[in-house]
XYZ file of C-alpha atoms in Angstrom:
465
model
C 6.672 171.636 33.539
C 6.317 175.301 34.484
C 5.389 174.345 38.072
C 8.386 172.027 38.300
C 10.770 174.729 37.081
C 9.246 177.164 39.523
C 9.840 174.742 42.402
C 13.446 174.174 41.284
C 14.027 177.919 41.187
C 12.609 178.282 44.687
C 14.854 175.488 45.974
C 17.930 177.169 44.504
C 16.920 180.482 46.063
C 16.388 178.915 49.479
C 19.757 177.139 49.313
C 21.436 180.446 48.460
C 19.736 182.171 51.401
C 20.717 179.288 53.672
C 24.382 179.604 52.703
C 24.205 183.334 53.303
C 22.777 182.812 56.773
C 25.487 180.272 57.610
C 28.246 182.796 56.971
C 29.517 184.438 60.189
C 28.462 188.059 60.378
C 30.658 190.708 61.900
C 28.917 192.279 64.808
C 29.479 195.978 65.454
C 31.592 195.459 68.583
C 32.666 199.095 68.722
C 29.069 200.243 68.811
C 28.258 197.982 71.747
C 31.367 199.100 73.633
C 30.497 202.776 73.197
C 26.922 202.156 74.332
C 28.164 200.249 77.387
C 30.569 203.037 78.352
C 27.903 205.731 77.982
C 25.324 203.807 80.015
C 27.869 202.859 82.710
C 28.816 206.535 83.010
C 25.135 207.405 83.404
C 24.710 204.825 86.178
C 27.772 206.130 88.020
C 26.558 209.723 87.723
C 23.053 208.932 89.013
C 23.912 209.143 92.765
C 25.872 212.362 92.159
C 22.896 213.859 90.326
C 20.575 212.926 93.195
C 22.931 214.418 95.798
C 23.456 217.572 93.745
C 19.737 218.153 93.289
C 19.102 217.584 97.000
C 21.913 219.944 97.964
C 20.624 222.639 95.661
C 17.115 222.370 97.100
C 18.269 222.221 100.711
C 21.152 224.654 100.822
C 20.548 227.237 98.120
C 16.857 227.796 98.863
C 16.461 229.555 102.228
C 12.765 228.686 102.506
C 13.496 224.991 101.927
C 16.320 225.131 104.477
C 14.092 226.660 107.129
C 11.262 224.225 106.331
C 13.681 221.316 106.810
C 15.158 222.394 110.131
C 12.118 224.112 111.653
C 10.462 220.842 112.837
C 13.494 220.225 115.056
C 12.124 222.855 117.440
C 9.341 220.434 118.379
C 11.654 217.450 118.918
C 11.967 216.634 122.677
C 15.652 215.692 122.414
C 16.492 218.942 120.673
C 14.424 220.940 123.186
C 16.240 219.342 126.119
C 19.584 219.990 124.456
C 18.819 223.656 123.805
C 17.380 224.112 127.311
C 20.520 222.659 128.895
C 22.689 224.923 126.753
C 20.668 228.020 127.709
C 20.755 227.088 131.398
C 24.509 226.543 131.291
C 25.002 229.854 129.502
C 22.982 231.725 132.149
C 24.723 230.023 135.079
C 28.109 230.906 133.619
C 27.145 234.572 133.727
C 25.028 234.646 136.913
C 25.966 233.049 140.266
C 22.624 232.155 141.845
C 24.245 231.095 145.140
C 25.988 234.457 145.479
C 22.770 236.343 144.776
C 20.890 234.374 147.437
C 23.758 234.826 149.894
C 23.658 238.584 149.402
C 19.907 238.607 150.031
C 20.229 236.586 153.233
C 23.149 238.694 154.444
C 20.989 241.780 154.078
C 18.269 240.102 156.149
C 20.733 239.167 158.896
C 21.736 242.807 159.250
C 18.235 243.515 160.598
C 19.297 242.313 164.107
C 17.201 239.159 164.024
C 17.035 236.827 167.012
C 19.590 233.973 167.094
C 16.973 231.367 166.166
C 15.842 233.393 163.141
C 19.445 233.796 162.038
C 20.019 230.043 162.325
C 16.844 229.381 160.348
C 18.068 231.699 157.625
C 21.294 229.750 157.400
C 19.298 226.531 156.930
C 17.117 228.120 154.233
C 19.945 229.645 152.212
C 20.961 226.490 150.288
C 17.357 225.403 149.477
C 16.613 228.952 148.297
C 19.555 228.883 145.884
C 18.516 225.459 144.618
C 14.913 226.605 144.239
C 16.011 229.649 142.269
C 18.036 227.443 139.938
C 15.059 225.112 139.496
C 12.802 228.081 138.805
C 15.086 229.328 136.051
C 15.387 225.835 134.573
C 11.612 225.456 134.576
C 11.131 228.771 132.830
C 13.774 227.841 130.252
C 12.047 224.529 129.476
C 8.673 226.294 129.238
C 10.103 228.828 126.802
C 11.809 226.159 124.701
C 8.569 224.164 124.492
C 6.464 227.197 123.561
C 5.380 228.521 120.170
C 7.517 231.599 120.719
C 10.611 229.419 120.738
C 9.560 227.884 117.416
C 9.434 231.383 115.940
C 12.817 232.210 117.441
C 14.173 228.945 116.061
C 12.917 229.719 112.551
C 14.363 233.243 112.659
C 17.681 231.895 113.881
C 17.693 229.302 111.115
C 17.121 231.908 108.438
C 19.898 234.064 109.850
C 22.174 231.032 110.154
C 21.430 230.036 106.564
C 22.367 233.459 105.245
C 25.542 233.392 107.297
C 26.417 229.842 106.191
C 25.813 230.630 102.503
C 28.121 233.629 102.812
C 30.799 231.373 104.286
C 30.280 228.621 101.708
C 30.609 231.235 98.970
C 33.817 232.529 100.607
C 32.312 235.980 100.950
C 34.792 238.427 102.550
C 31.965 240.512 104.042
C 30.576 237.810 106.327
C 30.334 238.881 109.961
C 31.047 235.493 111.532
C 33.687 233.134 110.179
C 32.493 229.697 111.135
C 35.560 228.176 109.533
C 37.665 229.380 112.496
C 36.301 226.684 114.817
C 34.640 224.540 112.160
C 31.215 224.614 113.753
C 27.937 225.901 112.339
C 25.830 227.197 115.235
C 22.488 228.723 116.174
C 22.625 231.927 118.217
C 21.080 231.636 121.705
C 20.939 235.385 122.362
C 17.280 235.686 121.398
C 16.378 232.703 123.575
C 18.075 234.281 126.586
C 16.258 237.564 125.947
C 12.940 235.720 125.915
C 13.791 233.978 129.203
C 14.520 237.370 130.781
C 11.123 238.689 129.632
C 9.236 235.689 131.097
C 11.138 235.921 134.385
C 10.278 239.619 134.645
C 6.598 238.905 133.954
C 6.612 236.356 136.799
C 8.003 238.893 139.225
C 11.542 237.600 139.415
C 13.444 240.866 139.806
C 16.954 239.497 139.425
C 16.237 238.809 135.710
C 17.572 242.288 134.984
C 20.938 241.104 136.262
C 21.253 238.612 133.399
C 23.476 240.323 130.837
C 23.351 239.933 127.080
C 24.817 236.569 126.206
C 26.583 235.816 122.959
C 26.539 232.047 122.726
C 25.659 229.601 119.980
C 24.389 226.028 119.807
C 26.491 223.964 117.365
C 24.519 222.017 114.787
C 27.330 220.626 112.629
C 30.984 219.719 113.123
C 33.914 220.718 110.968
C 33.887 217.536 108.883
C 30.214 218.000 108.131
C 30.844 221.641 107.220
C 33.584 220.655 104.775
C 31.225 218.109 103.227
C 28.469 220.711 103.034
C 30.842 223.150 101.347
C 31.763 220.555 98.708
C 28.158 219.538 98.147
C 27.127 223.181 97.971
C 29.664 223.923 95.250
C 28.500 220.878 93.281
C 24.881 221.894 93.742
C 25.461 225.433 92.506
C 27.510 224.273 89.522
C 25.478 221.285 88.352
C 22.537 220.727 90.675
C 20.060 221.807 88.038
C 21.643 220.556 84.816
C 23.103 217.243 85.961
C 19.788 215.321 85.822
C 19.273 216.521 82.250
C 22.794 215.481 81.294
C 22.119 212.099 82.864
C 18.925 211.696 80.861
C 20.778 212.618 77.664
C 23.436 209.979 78.330
C 20.773 207.323 78.869
C 18.957 208.243 75.658
C 22.176 208.258 73.611
C 23.331 204.963 75.101
C 20.020 203.254 74.405
C 19.931 204.550 70.816
C 23.488 203.340 70.159
C 22.955 199.890 71.689
C 22.232 196.976 69.374
C 19.658 195.368 71.666
C 17.869 198.407 73.069
C 15.463 196.498 75.275
C 18.299 194.605 76.951
C 20.359 197.789 77.303
C 17.433 199.565 78.963
C 16.867 196.563 81.228
C 20.425 196.412 82.564
C 20.711 200.189 82.803
C 17.573 200.325 84.944
C 18.879 197.510 87.123
C 22.124 199.460 87.508
C 20.197 202.568 88.575
C 18.214 200.597 91.150
C 21.372 198.979 92.577
C 23.225 202.322 92.670
C 20.444 204.040 94.605
C 20.053 201.116 97.001
C 23.804 201.231 97.685
C 23.539 204.994 98.245
C 20.713 204.395 100.718
C 22.843 201.840 102.568
C 25.744 204.296 102.575
C 23.527 206.928 104.156
C 22.649 204.479 106.917
C 26.350 203.919 107.599
C 26.998 207.676 107.460
C 24.223 208.220 109.977
C 25.964 205.945 112.463
C 29.313 207.674 111.967
C 27.748 211.126 112.255
C 26.033 210.351 115.559
C 29.209 208.798 116.932
C 31.350 211.773 115.848
C 29.023 214.506 117.115
C 27.887 213.047 120.446
C 28.525 213.599 123.254
C 31.193 216.267 122.740
C 28.946 218.573 120.688
C 25.395 217.425 121.393
C 23.528 214.448 122.782
C 23.046 211.308 120.707
C 19.273 211.861 120.536
C 19.686 215.418 119.246
C 22.310 214.308 116.699
C 20.040 211.524 115.487
C 17.094 213.906 115.106
C 19.283 216.410 113.273
C 20.631 213.854 110.780
C 17.221 212.310 110.137
C 15.599 215.690 109.541
C 18.342 216.879 107.210
C 18.415 213.702 105.112
C 14.705 212.880 105.155
C 14.145 214.505 101.775
C 17.201 212.831 100.255
C 16.267 209.424 101.692
C 12.758 209.541 100.263
C 14.131 210.686 96.895
C 16.620 207.816 96.775
C 13.912 205.249 97.531
C 11.660 206.769 94.863
C 14.445 206.703 92.251
C 15.270 203.094 93.104
C 11.613 202.251 92.545
C 11.771 204.017 89.172
C 14.721 201.831 88.209
C 12.851 198.671 89.178
C 9.699 199.666 87.276
C 11.613 200.609 84.126
C 13.530 197.322 84.343
C 10.250 195.392 84.494
C 8.920 197.327 81.498
C 12.137 196.667 79.529
C 11.983 192.961 80.376
C 8.399 192.726 79.144
C 9.479 194.415 75.908
C 12.380 191.973 75.459
C 12.679 188.801 73.412
C 12.855 186.180 76.160
C 10.407 183.305 76.050
C 8.641 184.300 79.237
C 8.289 187.930 78.077
C 6.979 186.826 74.673
C 4.529 184.455 76.364
C 3.236 187.179 78.684
C 2.861 189.630 75.799
C 1.015 186.964 73.811
C -1.300 186.283 76.723
C -2.056 189.980 77.144
C -2.589 190.431 73.417
C -4.994 187.486 73.367
C -6.963 189.007 76.214
C -7.187 192.410 74.543
C -8.118 190.783 71.236
C -10.920 188.865 72.909
C -12.241 192.051 74.514
C -12.099 193.957 71.234
C -13.856 191.106 69.416
C -16.618 191.059 72.012
C -17.100 194.808 71.578
C -17.176 194.436 67.789
C -19.883 191.772 67.971
C -21.944 194.061 70.165
C -21.615 196.939 67.727
C -18.995 198.892 69.678
C -16.170 199.889 67.368
C -13.503 202.594 67.496
C -13.592 202.937 63.715
C -10.988 205.146 62.097
C -9.699 206.257 65.465
C -8.854 202.665 66.335
C -7.103 202.182 62.982
C -5.045 205.339 63.555
C -4.183 204.285 67.109
C -3.075 200.868 65.846
C -0.951 202.477 63.146
C 0.895 204.751 65.601
C 0.709 202.349 68.539
C 4.463 202.203 69.164
C 5.179 205.948 68.941
C 2.214 206.712 71.206
C 3.526 204.435 73.965
C 7.073 205.752 73.573
C 5.794 209.333 73.828
C 3.793 208.456 76.960
C 6.835 206.815 78.524
C 8.995 209.855 77.687
C 6.360 212.146 79.224
C 6.330 210.067 82.413
C 10.127 210.314 82.679
C 9.926 214.057 82.077
C 7.380 214.441 84.878
C 9.640 212.549 87.271
C 12.673 214.662 86.369
C 10.881 217.986 86.687
C 9.292 216.911 90.006
C 12.099 217.879 92.321
C 12.387 216.231 94.690
C 11.022 212.953 93.339
C 8.566 211.564 95.887
C 7.496 207.959 96.347
C 3.849 208.914 95.817
C 4.745 210.704 92.585
C 6.426 207.574 91.230
C 3.430 205.414 92.106
C 0.998 207.921 90.596
C 2.959 208.268 87.346
C 3.322 204.489 87.068
C -0.382 203.851 87.599
C -1.250 206.581 85.106
C 1.126 205.098 82.511
C -0.322 201.605 82.962
C -3.899 202.891 82.671
C -2.966 204.836 79.541
C -1.370 201.742 77.959
C -4.486 199.663 78.709
C -6.745 202.308 77.173
C -4.566 202.427 74.040
C -4.723 198.650 73.700
C -8.505 198.704 73.988
C -8.820 201.504 71.435
C -6.653 199.729 68.894
C -8.294 198.226 65.838
C -5.715 196.031 64.105
C -6.233 196.283 60.333
C -4.975 192.776 59.645
C -7.561 191.275 61.968
C -10.290 193.447 60.426
C -9.282 192.365 56.916
C -9.286 188.659 57.759
C -12.625 188.984 59.502
C -14.094 190.838 56.573
C -12.820 188.219 54.100
C -14.163 185.344 56.174
C -17.555 186.984 56.541
C -17.731 187.752 52.793
C -16.605 184.418 51.285
C -17.526 182.109 54.124
C -14.435 180.005 53.273
C -11.089 179.468 54.888
C -7.835 179.780 52.922
C -7.225 176.704 50.761
C -4.133 175.150 49.295
C -2.703 175.868 45.877
C -4.927 174.887 42.951
C -2.276 172.689 41.514
C -1.850 170.787 44.727
C -5.619 170.405 45.166
C -6.021 169.047 41.667
C -3.225 166.585 42.171
C -4.609 165.329 45.420
C -8.115 165.008 44.017
C -6.782 163.150 40.987
C -4.804 160.753 43.116
C -7.654 160.076 45.474
C -10.244 159.738 42.768
C -8.251 157.245 40.778
C -8.450 154.350 43.271
C -12.137 154.896 43.699
C -12.779 154.542 39.960
C -10.875 151.290 39.925
C -12.722 150.106 42.988
C -16.103 150.659 41.450
C -15.249 149.502 37.949
C -17.020 146.299 36.834
C -14.999 143.150 36.361
C -14.119 142.243 32.774
C-alpha cells in the first residue's frame, strides 16, 4: 500500500508541474529590447571606431605618417609625376631657347665665315632641345635616386607638421593650406638637388636657376575637409572608442536572454558592417581618382596615393571582418540548434574516447584534470576574453594577428578538453569496476516481475492431479 500511495503522490505532483508548464509565461520583452538597442548601437559604431583608430595612427603620429607615404617615392607613377612638375617649374623660370640663342649670338660675333654662320643657325634648335632633354634626364635621375627618397621623407615630415597645425587651427602656422584647399609637398629641395647635379656635370647655366617656391599637391580640398573631420574624431575618441564599443558588446550580451544567439547575430552584424565599409572604400577610391586626375595629378599617381594611404585601413577592415566571422562560428557552436548540439556531442565523444584510452594506459591528469573540469567554462571564457583583449590592443589589427590568435585559442581549447577529467565519468567507472554490475531496476519492480514470471513456470511443472 505504501508503494501505491507513493506512486499516487508522484502522479499528482507531475500533473501539478504539467499544469504549471502549460501556463503562458511573461517573457521579459523590455530586457530583450534594451539588449537589441545596445548591440545595434555597437554594430553601428564599429566602422567609426575603426576609422577613428586608423586616423589617430596615421595622422597624429608623425613617424607613422612618414612610414605610410615614404614608399610613394619609389612608385614609378609618382616619380614621373614629380619629375614632370619639377621640369615644368624650372622651364617656367628659365628659358632654355633664349639661353642657347644668346650663346650662338656671341659665337656669330666672332666674324665666322657665311657657311659657319649658317651651320650655327641649323644647330641652334637642336641645341636648345638637347639642353631641355639633358635637364629632364637629370631630373628623372634625381627623382629615381636614394637622395630623392630622403628629400621626400623630409618633405613629408615637414608637411605633416604643417598639416597638423592647420588641422588644429593653429594661428602660428606659416602656410595656410585652407586658402586653396590643397595639401602639397614643397619642391624647393628637389630643385636645389637638381642644380647641384647639373653643376657636378659641368653644366654652368645651373647657377642661373633661381630658388623656386613650388609645391606638388597631394590632396584636394574635399579630401582635406574629410581629413580635418577624421582628425578631430581621432583626437577626441580614436583611443577610447574601441573600449567603449567593447563595453557596449559586453553589456548587451549580459542583458540578452539568449546570450549565444545575441553574440551570434552581433558578430554577423560586425562582419557585414566591415564588409560594407570595405565596399564603400572601393567606391571612394574610384571617386577620388576621378576627382583628382587629371587636373591635380595623373590617374596612376592618384591611384598609388589612395592605395598607400588606405592600405593600413583596408587590411584592418578585412581582419575585423574575419574576427566577426570567427566569433559568429564560435557562438553558433555554443548555441542550442540541433546541428550545433550534434557537433558538440561528436567532439565530446572524441575527447572522451581519447581520455579513456589515456586512462587505460595509465596516463591520468589526476587532481589537475578534476580542477580543470570544475572550472572548464570560466577558463574558456577567460581565454576568449584574453584573445579579444589582444586584438583590441594590437593597433592596427592585422590579418596575421587574427589568424594567430584564433589558432592559439583553438589549440588552448583542445588542450583544456584533453586535460579535463569529468568527475561523473570517473565515479561511474569506479562503481562499475568495484561492483561489476550495471544499475538495476527498483527492488519492488524486480520482485513483482520475478513473481509473475515464476508463477506460470510452477504451474507448468506441477504434476497432474
